[in-house]
PDB file of C-alpha atoms in Angstrom:
ATOM      1  CA  MET A   1     -40.890 -46.686   8.424  1.00 37.00           C
ATOM      2  CA  GLY A   2     -39.299 -45.874   5.108  1.00 38.00           C
ATOM      3  CA  VAL A   3     -40.375 -42.836   3.187  1.00 40.00           C
ATOM      4  CA  VAL A   4     -39.866 -42.724  -0.534  1.00 42.00           C
ATOM      5  CA  LEU A   5     -39.952 -39.416  -2.349  1.00 43.00           C
ATOM      6  CA  ALA A   6     -40.264 -39.552  -6.116  1.00 46.00           C
ATOM      7  CA  LEU A   7     -40.086 -36.514  -8.341  1.00 47.00           C
ATOM      8  CA  SER A   8     -42.281 -36.582 -11.380  1.00 43.00           C
ATOM      9  CA  ALA A   9     -40.376 -37.046 -14.628  1.00 38.00           C
ATOM     10  CA  VAL A  10     -41.628 -33.622 -15.631  1.00 38.00           C
ATOM     11  CA  ILE A  11     -39.143 -31.970 -13.275  1.00 41.00           C
ATOM     12  CA  VAL A  12     -36.222 -33.342 -15.271  1.00 37.00           C
ATOM     13  CA  SER A  13     -37.184 -31.206 -18.253  1.00 37.00           C
ATOM     14  CA  CYS A  14     -37.953 -28.054 -16.286  1.00 39.00           C
ATOM     15  CA  ALA A  15     -35.660 -25.049 -16.140  1.00 37.00           C
ATOM     16  CA  ALA A  16     -33.771 -24.429 -12.904  1.00 38.00           C
ATOM     17  CA  ILE A  17     -34.663 -21.523 -10.654  1.00 37.00           C
ATOM     18  CA  SER A  18     -31.405 -20.041  -9.397  1.00 39.00           C
ATOM     19  CA  THR A  19     -32.860 -17.188  -7.360  1.00 40.00           C
ATOM     20  CA  PRO A  20     -36.158 -16.771  -5.568  1.00 42.00           C
ATOM     21  CA  THR A  21     -38.922 -15.365  -7.739  1.00 45.00           C
ATOM     22  CA  PRO A  22     -42.053 -13.509  -6.628  1.00 40.00           C
ATOM     23  CA  SER A  23     -43.990 -16.762  -6.982  1.00 47.00           C
ATOM     24  CA  THR A  24     -41.640 -18.604  -4.571  1.00 43.00           C
ATOM     25  CA  ILE A  25     -41.077 -15.973  -1.878  1.00 39.00           C
ATOM     26  CA  GLY A  26     -42.623 -16.984   1.441  1.00 43.00           C
ATOM     27  CA  ARG A  27     -43.069 -20.624   0.507  1.00 47.00           C
ATOM     28  CA  GLU A  28     -41.742 -23.515   2.525  1.00 48.00           C
ATOM     29  CA  THR A  29     -38.289 -24.828   1.601  1.00 49.00           C
ATOM     30  CA  ARG A  30     -37.210 -28.394   2.307  1.00 50.00           C
ATOM     31  CA  SER A  31     -33.985 -30.137   1.388  1.00 49.00           C
ATOM     32  CA  ALA A  32     -34.443 -33.137  -0.913  1.00 49.00           C
ATOM     33  CA  ALA A  33     -32.388 -35.148   1.587  1.00 51.00           C
ATOM     34  CA  SER A  34     -34.728 -34.297   4.468  1.00 53.00           C
ATOM     35  CA  ASN A  35     -36.529 -37.209   6.120  1.00 52.00           C
ATOM     36  CA  GLU A  36     -39.399 -34.960   7.137  1.00 53.00           C
ATOM     37  CA  ILE A  37     -42.732 -35.740   5.460  1.00 50.00           C
ATOM     38  CA  PRO A  38     -44.419 -32.603   4.115  1.00 45.00           C
ATOM     39  CA  THR A  39     -47.904 -31.861   5.363  1.00 44.00           C
ATOM     40  CA  ARG A  40     -50.592 -29.457   4.200  1.00 40.00           C
ATOM     41  CA  GLU A  41     -49.864 -27.246   7.232  1.00 40.00           C
ATOM     42  CA  GLN A  42     -46.263 -26.932   6.059  1.00 43.00           C
ATOM     43  CA  GLY A  43     -47.391 -25.648   2.675  1.00 42.00           C
ATOM     44  CA  ALA A  44     -47.720 -28.838   0.635  1.00 44.00           C
ATOM     45  CA  LEU A  45     -48.696 -26.778  -2.416  1.00 54.00           C
ATOM     46  CA  GLY A  46     -45.868 -24.564  -3.569  1.00 75.00           C
ATOM     47  CA  MET A  47     -43.080 -26.208  -1.557  1.00 86.00           C
ATOM     48  CA  VAL A  48     -39.549 -25.467  -2.783  1.00 88.00           C
ATOM     49  CA  VAL A  49     -37.232 -28.487  -3.147  1.00 86.00           C
ATOM     50  CA  ARG A  50     -33.471 -28.064  -3.538  1.00 89.00           C
ATOM     51  CA  ILE A  51     -31.366 -30.606  -5.422  1.00 89.00           C
ATOM     52  CA  GLY A  52     -27.795 -29.413  -5.360  1.00 90.00           C
ATOM     53  CA  SER A  53     -27.878 -25.819  -6.589  1.00 91.00           C
ATOM     54  CA  LEU A  54     -31.229 -26.254  -8.374  1.00 90.00           C
ATOM     55  CA  GLU A  55     -34.588 -25.286  -6.887  1.00 89.00           C
ATOM     56  CA  PHE A  56     -38.004 -26.555  -7.969  1.00 88.00           C
ATOM     57  CA  VAL A  57     -41.421 -25.353  -6.840  1.00 89.00           C
ATOM     58  CA  VAL A  58     -43.437 -28.538  -6.392  1.00 90.00           C
ATOM     59  CA  GLU A  59     -46.912 -29.637  -5.490  1.00 90.00           C
ATOM     60  CA  VAL A  60     -46.967 -32.520  -3.023  1.00 88.00           C
ATOM     61  CA  ALA A  61     -49.033 -35.600  -3.808  1.00 88.00           C
ATOM     62  CA  ALA A  62     -49.135 -37.083  -0.302  1.00 86.00           C
ATOM     63  CA  ASP A  63     -52.496 -38.901  -0.434  1.00 88.00           C
ATOM     64  CA  SER A  64     -53.716 -41.589  -2.827  1.00 87.00           C
ATOM     65  CA  ASP A  65     -56.343 -39.391  -4.518  1.00 89.00           C
ATOM     66  CA  THR A  66     -53.758 -36.738  -5.385  1.00 87.00           C
ATOM     67  CA  GLN A  67     -51.250 -39.394  -6.484  1.00 87.00           C
ATOM     68  CA  ILE A  68     -53.801 -41.051  -8.777  1.00 85.00           C
ATOM     69  CA  LYS A  69     -54.684 -37.746 -10.435  1.00 86.00           C
ATOM     70  CA  GLY A  70     -51.095 -36.486 -10.597  1.00 86.00           C
ATOM     71  CA  LEU A  71     -50.725 -33.945 -13.384  1.00 85.00           C
ATOM     72  CA  SER A  72     -53.575 -35.404 -15.459  1.00 84.00           C
ATOM     73  CA  GLY A  73     -55.644 -32.995 -17.481  1.00 80.00           C
ATOM     74  CA  ARG A  74     -53.243 -30.072 -17.247  1.00 80.00           C
ATOM     75  CA  GLU A  75     -52.524 -28.017 -20.333  1.00 81.00           C
ATOM     76  CA  SER A  76     -49.020 -27.005 -19.250  1.00 82.00           C
ATOM     77  CA  LEU A  77     -46.520 -26.940 -16.419  1.00 82.00           C
ATOM     78  CA  GLU A  78     -44.476 -23.832 -15.664  1.00 85.00           C
ATOM     79  CA  GLY A  79     -40.695 -24.218 -15.967  1.00 88.00           C
ATOM     80  CA  GLY A  80     -38.967 -25.095 -12.689  1.00 89.00           C
ATOM     81  CA  THR A  81     -42.078 -26.761 -11.273  1.00 89.00           C
ATOM     82  CA  GLY A  82     -43.268 -30.322 -10.790  1.00 88.00           C
ATOM     83  CA  MET A  83     -44.979 -32.751  -8.461  1.00 89.00           C
ATOM     84  CA  LEU A  84     -43.460 -34.620  -5.521  1.00 86.00           C
ATOM     85  CA  PHE A  85     -44.950 -38.013  -4.624  1.00 88.00           C
ATOM     86  CA  VAL A  86     -44.682 -39.116  -0.968  1.00 87.00           C
ATOM     87  CA  PHE A  87     -45.110 -42.822  -0.166  1.00 86.00           C
ATOM     88  CA  GLU A  88     -45.120 -44.580   3.206  1.00 86.00           C
ATOM     89  CA  ASN A  89     -43.283 -47.683   1.934  1.00 86.00           C
ATOM     90  CA  GLU A  90     -39.932 -48.033   0.249  1.00 91.00           C
ATOM     91  CA  LYS A  91     -40.508 -49.978  -2.971  1.00 89.00           C
ATOM     92  CA  ARG A  92     -40.632 -49.478  -6.748  1.00 90.00           C
ATOM     93  CA  PHE A  93     -43.543 -47.483  -8.097  1.00 84.00           C
ATOM     94  CA  ARG A  94     -44.695 -47.129 -11.697  1.00 84.00           C
ATOM     95  CA  PHE A  95     -45.633 -43.767 -13.166  1.00 81.00           C
ATOM     96  CA  TRP A  96     -47.343 -42.842 -16.398  1.00 78.00           C
ATOM     97  CA  MET A  97     -48.382 -39.545 -17.906  1.00 74.00           C
ATOM     98  CA  GLY A  98     -51.994 -40.429 -18.735  1.00 73.00           C
ATOM     99  CA  ARG A  99     -54.086 -37.541 -19.999  1.00 71.00           C
ATOM    100  CA  TRP A 100     -51.102 -35.180 -19.850  1.00 70.00           C
ATOM    101  CA  LYS A 101     -51.880 -32.620 -22.543  1.00 67.00           C
ATOM    102  CA  SER A 102     -48.559 -30.776 -22.822  1.00 63.00           C
ATOM    103  CA  HIS A 103     -45.931 -31.929 -25.325  1.00 55.00           C
TER     104      HIS A 103
END
């Protein structure tokens, strides 16, 4: 079973977090190369993902309801944060930023 992890395009524009901050201390950390699927018990909200030397605090959209909503309706997104989408199948997925209010 292939697992595809897709980072929201928002992460690309976010500032890197080089050291742990009070908001990230005590949160789960997973390598981006890990094959482990995050679960709510593992701290799906506020998970830290490392890509090289960069760290991002992400929310995990692991179910279809969360994936459909995504970041819709939010006024802003804190620097160094984003949303991680977990899919059961390896294929191409389309993303859009509908109702995203931040510019």
